[in-house]
Tab-separated table of C-alpha atoms in Angstrom:
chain	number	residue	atom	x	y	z
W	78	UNK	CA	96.009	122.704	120.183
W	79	UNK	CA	93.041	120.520	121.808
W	80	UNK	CA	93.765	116.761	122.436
W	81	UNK	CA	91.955	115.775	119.079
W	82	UNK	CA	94.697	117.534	116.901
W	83	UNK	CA	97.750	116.312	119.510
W	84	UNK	CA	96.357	113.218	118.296
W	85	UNK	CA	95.771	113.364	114.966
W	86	UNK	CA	99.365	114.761	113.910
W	87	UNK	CA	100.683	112.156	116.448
W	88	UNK	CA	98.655	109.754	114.166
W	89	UNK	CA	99.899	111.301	111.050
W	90	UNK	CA	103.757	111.212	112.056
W	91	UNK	CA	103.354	107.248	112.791
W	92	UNK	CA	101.460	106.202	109.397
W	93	UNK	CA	104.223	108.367	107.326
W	94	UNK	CA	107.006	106.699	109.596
W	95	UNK	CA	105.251	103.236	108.676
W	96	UNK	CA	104.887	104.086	105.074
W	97	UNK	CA	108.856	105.426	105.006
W	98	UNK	CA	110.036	101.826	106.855
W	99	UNK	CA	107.808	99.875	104.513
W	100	UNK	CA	109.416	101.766	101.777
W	101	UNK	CA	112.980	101.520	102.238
W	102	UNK	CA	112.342	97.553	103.334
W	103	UNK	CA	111.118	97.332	99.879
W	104	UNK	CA	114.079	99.083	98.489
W	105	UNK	CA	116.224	97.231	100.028
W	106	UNK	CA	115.113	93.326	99.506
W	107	UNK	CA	112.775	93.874	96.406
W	108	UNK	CA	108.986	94.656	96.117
W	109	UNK	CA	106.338	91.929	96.856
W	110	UNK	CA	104.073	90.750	94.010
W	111	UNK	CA	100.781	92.051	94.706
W	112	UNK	CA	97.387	89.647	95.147
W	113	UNK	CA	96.256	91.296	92.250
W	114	UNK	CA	98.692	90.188	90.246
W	115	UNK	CA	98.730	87.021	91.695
W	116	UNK	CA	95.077	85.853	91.304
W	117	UNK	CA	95.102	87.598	87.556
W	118	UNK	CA	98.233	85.575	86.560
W	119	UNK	CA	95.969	82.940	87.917
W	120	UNK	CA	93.008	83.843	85.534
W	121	UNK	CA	95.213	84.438	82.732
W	122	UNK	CA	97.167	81.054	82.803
W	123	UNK	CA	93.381	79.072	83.012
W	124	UNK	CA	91.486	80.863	80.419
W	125	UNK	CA	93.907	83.375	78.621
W	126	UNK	CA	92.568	86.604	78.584
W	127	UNK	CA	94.708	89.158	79.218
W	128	UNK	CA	94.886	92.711	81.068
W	129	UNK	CA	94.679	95.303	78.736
W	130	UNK	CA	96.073	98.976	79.474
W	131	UNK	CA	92.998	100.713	78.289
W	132	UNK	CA	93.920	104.095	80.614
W	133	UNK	CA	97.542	104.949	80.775
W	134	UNK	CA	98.993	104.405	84.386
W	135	UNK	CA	101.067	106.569	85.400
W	136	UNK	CA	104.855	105.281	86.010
W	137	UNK	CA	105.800	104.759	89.810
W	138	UNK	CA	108.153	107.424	89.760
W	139	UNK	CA	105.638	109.988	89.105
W	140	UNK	CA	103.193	108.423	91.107
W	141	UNK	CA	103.416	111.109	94.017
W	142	UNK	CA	102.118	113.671	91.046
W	143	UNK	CA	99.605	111.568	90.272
W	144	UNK	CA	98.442	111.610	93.983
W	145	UNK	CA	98.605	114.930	93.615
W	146	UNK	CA	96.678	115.697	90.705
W	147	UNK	CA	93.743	112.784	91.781
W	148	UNK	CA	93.993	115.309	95.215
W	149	UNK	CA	93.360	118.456	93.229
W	150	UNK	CA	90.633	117.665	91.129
W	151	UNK	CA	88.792	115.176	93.324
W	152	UNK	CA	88.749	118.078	95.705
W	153	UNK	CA	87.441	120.604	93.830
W	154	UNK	CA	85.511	118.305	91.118
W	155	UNK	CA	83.519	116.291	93.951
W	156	UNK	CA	83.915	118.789	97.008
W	157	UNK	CA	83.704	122.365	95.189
W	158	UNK	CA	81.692	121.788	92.395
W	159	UNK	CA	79.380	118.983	94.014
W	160	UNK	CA	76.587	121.678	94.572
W	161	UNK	CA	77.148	122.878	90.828
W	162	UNK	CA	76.642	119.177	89.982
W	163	UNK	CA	74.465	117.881	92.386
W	164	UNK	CA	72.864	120.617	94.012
W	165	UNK	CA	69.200	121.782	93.777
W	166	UNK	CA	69.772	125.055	92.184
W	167	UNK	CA	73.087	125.427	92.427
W	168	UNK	CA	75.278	127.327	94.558
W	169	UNK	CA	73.863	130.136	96.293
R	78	UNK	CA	90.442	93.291	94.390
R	79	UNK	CA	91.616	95.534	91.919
R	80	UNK	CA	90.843	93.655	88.594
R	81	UNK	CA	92.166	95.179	85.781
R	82	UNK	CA	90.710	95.939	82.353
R	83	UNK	CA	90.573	92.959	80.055
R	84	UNK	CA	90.303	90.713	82.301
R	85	UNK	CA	86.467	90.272	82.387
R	86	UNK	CA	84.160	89.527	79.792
R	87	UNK	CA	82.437	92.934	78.505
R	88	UNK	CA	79.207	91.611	79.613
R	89	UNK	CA	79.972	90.582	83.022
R	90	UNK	CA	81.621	94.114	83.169
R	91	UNK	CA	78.225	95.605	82.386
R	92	UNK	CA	76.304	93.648	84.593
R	93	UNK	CA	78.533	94.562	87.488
R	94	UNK	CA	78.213	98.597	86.407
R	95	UNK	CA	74.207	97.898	86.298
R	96	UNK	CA	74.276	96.242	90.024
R	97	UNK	CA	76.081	99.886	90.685
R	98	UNK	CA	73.671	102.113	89.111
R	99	UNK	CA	70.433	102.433	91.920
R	100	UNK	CA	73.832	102.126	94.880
R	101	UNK	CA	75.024	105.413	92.845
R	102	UNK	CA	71.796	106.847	93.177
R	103	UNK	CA	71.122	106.221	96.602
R	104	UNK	CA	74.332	107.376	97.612
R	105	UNK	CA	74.097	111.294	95.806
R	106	UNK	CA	70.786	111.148	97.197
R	107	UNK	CA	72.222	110.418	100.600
R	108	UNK	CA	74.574	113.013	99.843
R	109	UNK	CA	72.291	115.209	99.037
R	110	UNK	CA	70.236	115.226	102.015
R	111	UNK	CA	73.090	114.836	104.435
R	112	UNK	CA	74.720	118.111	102.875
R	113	UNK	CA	71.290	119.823	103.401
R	114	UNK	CA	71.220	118.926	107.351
R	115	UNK	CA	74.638	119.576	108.184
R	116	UNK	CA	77.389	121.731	105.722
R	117	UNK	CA	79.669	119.715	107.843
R	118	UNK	CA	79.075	116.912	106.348
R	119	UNK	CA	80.428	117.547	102.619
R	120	UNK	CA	84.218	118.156	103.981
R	121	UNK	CA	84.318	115.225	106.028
R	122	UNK	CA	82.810	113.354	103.140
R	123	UNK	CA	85.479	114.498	101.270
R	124	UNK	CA	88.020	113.453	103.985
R	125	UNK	CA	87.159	109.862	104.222
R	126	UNK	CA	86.738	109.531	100.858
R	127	UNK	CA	90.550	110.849	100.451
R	128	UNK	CA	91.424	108.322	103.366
R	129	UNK	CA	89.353	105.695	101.084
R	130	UNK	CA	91.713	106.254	98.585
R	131	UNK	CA	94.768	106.276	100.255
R	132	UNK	CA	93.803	102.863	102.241
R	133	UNK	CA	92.373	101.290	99.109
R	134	UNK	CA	96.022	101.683	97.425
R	135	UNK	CA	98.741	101.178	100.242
R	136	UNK	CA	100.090	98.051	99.624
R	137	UNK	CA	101.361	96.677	102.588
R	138	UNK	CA	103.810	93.794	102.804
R	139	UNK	CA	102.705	90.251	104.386
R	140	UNK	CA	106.436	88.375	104.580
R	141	UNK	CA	104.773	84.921	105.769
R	142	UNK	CA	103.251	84.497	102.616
R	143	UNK	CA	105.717	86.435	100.012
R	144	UNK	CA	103.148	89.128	98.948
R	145	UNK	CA	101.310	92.171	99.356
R	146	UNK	CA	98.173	93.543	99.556
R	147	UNK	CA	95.610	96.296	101.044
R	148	UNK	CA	93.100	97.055	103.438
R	149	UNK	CA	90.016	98.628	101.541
R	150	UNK	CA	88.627	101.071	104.190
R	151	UNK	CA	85.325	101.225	103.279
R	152	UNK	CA	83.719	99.707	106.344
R	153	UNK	CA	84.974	102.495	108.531
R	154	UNK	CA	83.900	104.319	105.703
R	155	UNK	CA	80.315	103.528	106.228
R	156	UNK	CA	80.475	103.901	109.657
R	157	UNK	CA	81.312	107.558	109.869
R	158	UNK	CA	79.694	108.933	106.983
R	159	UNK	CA	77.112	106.484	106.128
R	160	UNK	CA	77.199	103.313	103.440
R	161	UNK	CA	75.498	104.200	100.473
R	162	UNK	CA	77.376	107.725	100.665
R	163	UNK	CA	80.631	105.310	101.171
R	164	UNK	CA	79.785	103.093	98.052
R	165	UNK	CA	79.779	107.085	95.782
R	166	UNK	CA	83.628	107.438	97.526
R	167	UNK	CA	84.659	104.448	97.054
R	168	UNK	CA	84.059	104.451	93.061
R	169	UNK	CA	85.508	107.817	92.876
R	170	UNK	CA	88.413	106.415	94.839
R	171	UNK	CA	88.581	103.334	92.703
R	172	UNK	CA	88.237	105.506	89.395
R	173	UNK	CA	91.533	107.534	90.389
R	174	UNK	CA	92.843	104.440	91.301
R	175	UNK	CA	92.678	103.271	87.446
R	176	UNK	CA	95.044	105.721	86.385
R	177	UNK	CA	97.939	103.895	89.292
R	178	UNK	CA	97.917	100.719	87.469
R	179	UNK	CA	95.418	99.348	90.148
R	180	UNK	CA	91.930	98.557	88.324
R	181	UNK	CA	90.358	99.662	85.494
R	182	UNK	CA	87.420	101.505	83.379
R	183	UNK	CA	85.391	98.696	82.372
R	184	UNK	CA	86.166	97.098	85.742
R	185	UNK	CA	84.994	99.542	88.004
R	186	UNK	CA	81.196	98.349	88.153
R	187	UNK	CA	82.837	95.080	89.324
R	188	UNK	CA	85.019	97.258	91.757
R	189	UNK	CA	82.784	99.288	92.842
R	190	UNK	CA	80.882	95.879	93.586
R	191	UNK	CA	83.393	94.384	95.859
R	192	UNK	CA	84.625	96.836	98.139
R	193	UNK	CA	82.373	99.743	98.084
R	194	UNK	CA	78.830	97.985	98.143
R	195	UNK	CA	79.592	94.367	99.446
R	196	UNK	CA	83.291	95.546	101.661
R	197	UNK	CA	80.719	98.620	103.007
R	198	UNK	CA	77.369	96.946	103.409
R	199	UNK	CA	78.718	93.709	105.534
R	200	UNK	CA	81.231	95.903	107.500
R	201	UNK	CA	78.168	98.208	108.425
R	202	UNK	CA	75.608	95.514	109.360
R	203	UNK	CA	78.125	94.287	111.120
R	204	UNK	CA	78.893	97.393	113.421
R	205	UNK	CA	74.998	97.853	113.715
R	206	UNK	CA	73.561	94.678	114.562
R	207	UNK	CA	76.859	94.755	117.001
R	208	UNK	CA	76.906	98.232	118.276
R	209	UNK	CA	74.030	97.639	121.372
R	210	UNK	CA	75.625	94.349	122.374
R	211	UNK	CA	79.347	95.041	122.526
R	212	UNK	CA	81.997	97.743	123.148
R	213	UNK	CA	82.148	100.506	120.357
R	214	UNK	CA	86.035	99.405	119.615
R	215	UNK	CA	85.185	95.803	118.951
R	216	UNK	CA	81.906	96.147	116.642
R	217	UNK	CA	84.211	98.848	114.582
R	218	UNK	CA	86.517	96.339	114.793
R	219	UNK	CA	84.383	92.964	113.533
R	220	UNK	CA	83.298	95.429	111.251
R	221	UNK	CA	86.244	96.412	109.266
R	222	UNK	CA	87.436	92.150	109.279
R	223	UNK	CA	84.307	91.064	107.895
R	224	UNK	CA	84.104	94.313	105.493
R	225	UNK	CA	88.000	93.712	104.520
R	226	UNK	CA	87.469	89.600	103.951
R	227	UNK	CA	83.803	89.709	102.296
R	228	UNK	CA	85.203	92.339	99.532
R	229	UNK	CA	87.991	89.309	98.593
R	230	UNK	CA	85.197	86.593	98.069
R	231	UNK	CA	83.357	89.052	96.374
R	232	UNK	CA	86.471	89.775	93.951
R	233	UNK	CA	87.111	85.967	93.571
R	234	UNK	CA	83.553	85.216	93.049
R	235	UNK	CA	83.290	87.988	90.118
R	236	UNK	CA	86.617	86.452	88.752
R	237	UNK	CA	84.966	83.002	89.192
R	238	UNK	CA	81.132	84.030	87.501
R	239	UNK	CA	82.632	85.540	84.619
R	240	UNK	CA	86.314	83.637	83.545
R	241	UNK	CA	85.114	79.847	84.606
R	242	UNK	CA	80.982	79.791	84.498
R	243	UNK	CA	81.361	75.491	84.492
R	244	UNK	CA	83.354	75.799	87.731
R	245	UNK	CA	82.433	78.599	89.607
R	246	UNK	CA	82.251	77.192	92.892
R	247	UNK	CA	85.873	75.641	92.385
R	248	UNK	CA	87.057	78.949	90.580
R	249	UNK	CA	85.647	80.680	93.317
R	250	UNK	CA	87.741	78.601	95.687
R	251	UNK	CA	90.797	78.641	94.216
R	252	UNK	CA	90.972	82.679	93.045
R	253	UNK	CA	90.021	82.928	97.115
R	254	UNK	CA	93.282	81.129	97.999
R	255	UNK	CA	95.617	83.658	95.915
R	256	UNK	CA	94.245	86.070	98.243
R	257	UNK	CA	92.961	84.997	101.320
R	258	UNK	CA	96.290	83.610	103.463
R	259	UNK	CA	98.253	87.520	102.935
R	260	UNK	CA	94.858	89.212	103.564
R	261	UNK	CA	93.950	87.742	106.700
R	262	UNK	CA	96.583	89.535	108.795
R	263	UNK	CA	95.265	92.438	106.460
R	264	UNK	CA	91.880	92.166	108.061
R	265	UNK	CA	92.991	92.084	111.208
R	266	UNK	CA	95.230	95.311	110.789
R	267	UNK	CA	91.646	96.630	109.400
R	268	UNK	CA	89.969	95.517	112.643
R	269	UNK	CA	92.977	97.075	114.463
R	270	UNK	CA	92.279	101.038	112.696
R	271	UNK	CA	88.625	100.672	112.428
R	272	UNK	CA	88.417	99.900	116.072
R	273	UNK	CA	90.923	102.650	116.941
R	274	UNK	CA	89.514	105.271	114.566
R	275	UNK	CA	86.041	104.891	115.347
R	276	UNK	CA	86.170	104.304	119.186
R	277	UNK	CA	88.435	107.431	119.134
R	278	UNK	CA	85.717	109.775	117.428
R	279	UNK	CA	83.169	108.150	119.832
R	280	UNK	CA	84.817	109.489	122.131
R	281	UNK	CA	86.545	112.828	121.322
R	282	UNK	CA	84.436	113.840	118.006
R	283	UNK	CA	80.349	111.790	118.889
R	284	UNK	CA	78.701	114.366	116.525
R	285	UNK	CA	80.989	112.823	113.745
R	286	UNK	CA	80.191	109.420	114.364
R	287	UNK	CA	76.366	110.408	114.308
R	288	UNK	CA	76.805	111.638	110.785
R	289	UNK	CA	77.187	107.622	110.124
R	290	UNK	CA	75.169	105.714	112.125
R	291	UNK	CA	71.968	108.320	112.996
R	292	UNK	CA	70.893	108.263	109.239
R	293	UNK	CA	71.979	104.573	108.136
């Protein structure tokens, strides 16, 4: 393996380790409200409007399918099919 | 900067997905071209636009102020693989993104507007009016704070413009506080991995970096 891999995975082990810390902190003393949320509570409390659900989320628990899924056909949507789409003539 | 459906008026939602429209076209045009000169260029496209994504979602915890929030990515974004290519990603990104419960449909113009066109275009000016006077790492750097903190006015001003058009400077103001003290240390966390990323590919990967920069 060349340095730039080495690297990379090294890179890769440290943001998952981050991401698993974060995660069980969270379990353990409660998720923090988002900004989001916070500025639209905001909105909503000056001017009622509302948020409106108008595509279904997908619940948290399944979120790691719907990583998945937004993985699979963003991939082969934008990446295989871009010179279907977007190319001059298509694929050759 | 995720503003959810509903929450802007329909016609501020279409302005913001008319502002989009010629960045859209530039950007498959960029595409386009890019792909032409270098098949290389379509998987790491597809790469950053899948770190984008990722980025543009992780919430990350700020325990001084109680909250969380995200880096948006797109500056580095527009450094590697070039901004108007970045602002395509980043509504693709952002489109996915509607179906976590961050966003929306008729908010993506507005989006789109924050962090892939205003969060992209000031974190790239920044790294090239930068990139002849100071080290690689820190223009990167500047880059990805300015890019982070510009796409939060830009989300409080759109929040301002179309909820509170008598007060839109104080709007503006006060939507800007509900984000700006937990995204600060966000933007410098930005500066941190767009300094590190970028400054590492200078060095180990400089025909990546070219991709970017040559063509912008």
């Amino acid at each position: 393996m060349d340095r730039f891999t080495v690297y990379s995975i090294a890179l890769l082990v440290l943001i998952s380790s981050a991401i698993i810390v974060a995660s069980y902190i969270g379990h353990k003393k409660g998720a923090l409200e988002g900004t989001d949320d916070i500025v639209e509570d905001l909105a909503t409390s000056t001017t009622h409007v509302q948020a409106k659900e108008i595509v279904p989320a997908i619940p948290e628990k399944l979120e790691p399918i719907g990583f998945t899924l937004a993985g699979v056909f963003g991939g082969l949507l934008v990446g295989y099919f871009w010179e279907d789409v977007f190319g001059e003539g298509g694929r050759e | 900067m995720h503003i959810s459906d509903g929450i802007l008026p329909l016609a501020w939602c279409g302005i913001w997905y008319a502002v989009c429209i010629p960045f859209w076209m530039l950007g498959v045009r960029e595409i386009r071209s890019r792909t032409k000169e270098d098949p290389k260029y379509l998987p790491t496209l597809a790469m950053i636009g899948a770190a984008v994504f990722v980025i543009s979602v992780w919430h990350i915890p700020v325990p001084v102020t109680g909250s969380c929030s995200h880096p948006v990515g797109t500056p580095m974004a527009a450094i590697i693989v070039g901004p108007f290519a970045t602002v395509v990603i980043s509504s693709i990104a952002l489109f996915f993104q509607a179906f976590l419960g961050h966003g929306g449909i008729t908010t993506l113009g507005a989006n789109t507007f924050s962090m892939g066109i205003v969060g992209t275009f000031t974190g790239y000016a920044t790294y090239v009016l930068l990139k002849n006077r100071a080290p690689v790492w820190l223009s990167a750097g500047l880059a990805g704070f300015v890019g982070d903190m510009m796409t939060y006015v830009t989300s409080a001003l759109e929040l301002a413009l179309g909820l509170n058009p008598h007060s839109v400077i104080y709007h503006w103001w006060l939507y800007f506080l509900g984000y700006g003290p937990t995204q600060i240390p966000l933007a410098l966390a930005e500066f941190a991995f767009t300094a590190g990323v970028v400054s590492y590919i200078a060095v180990n990967r400089p025909e990546l970096l070219k991709v970017g920069v040559a063509h912008g």
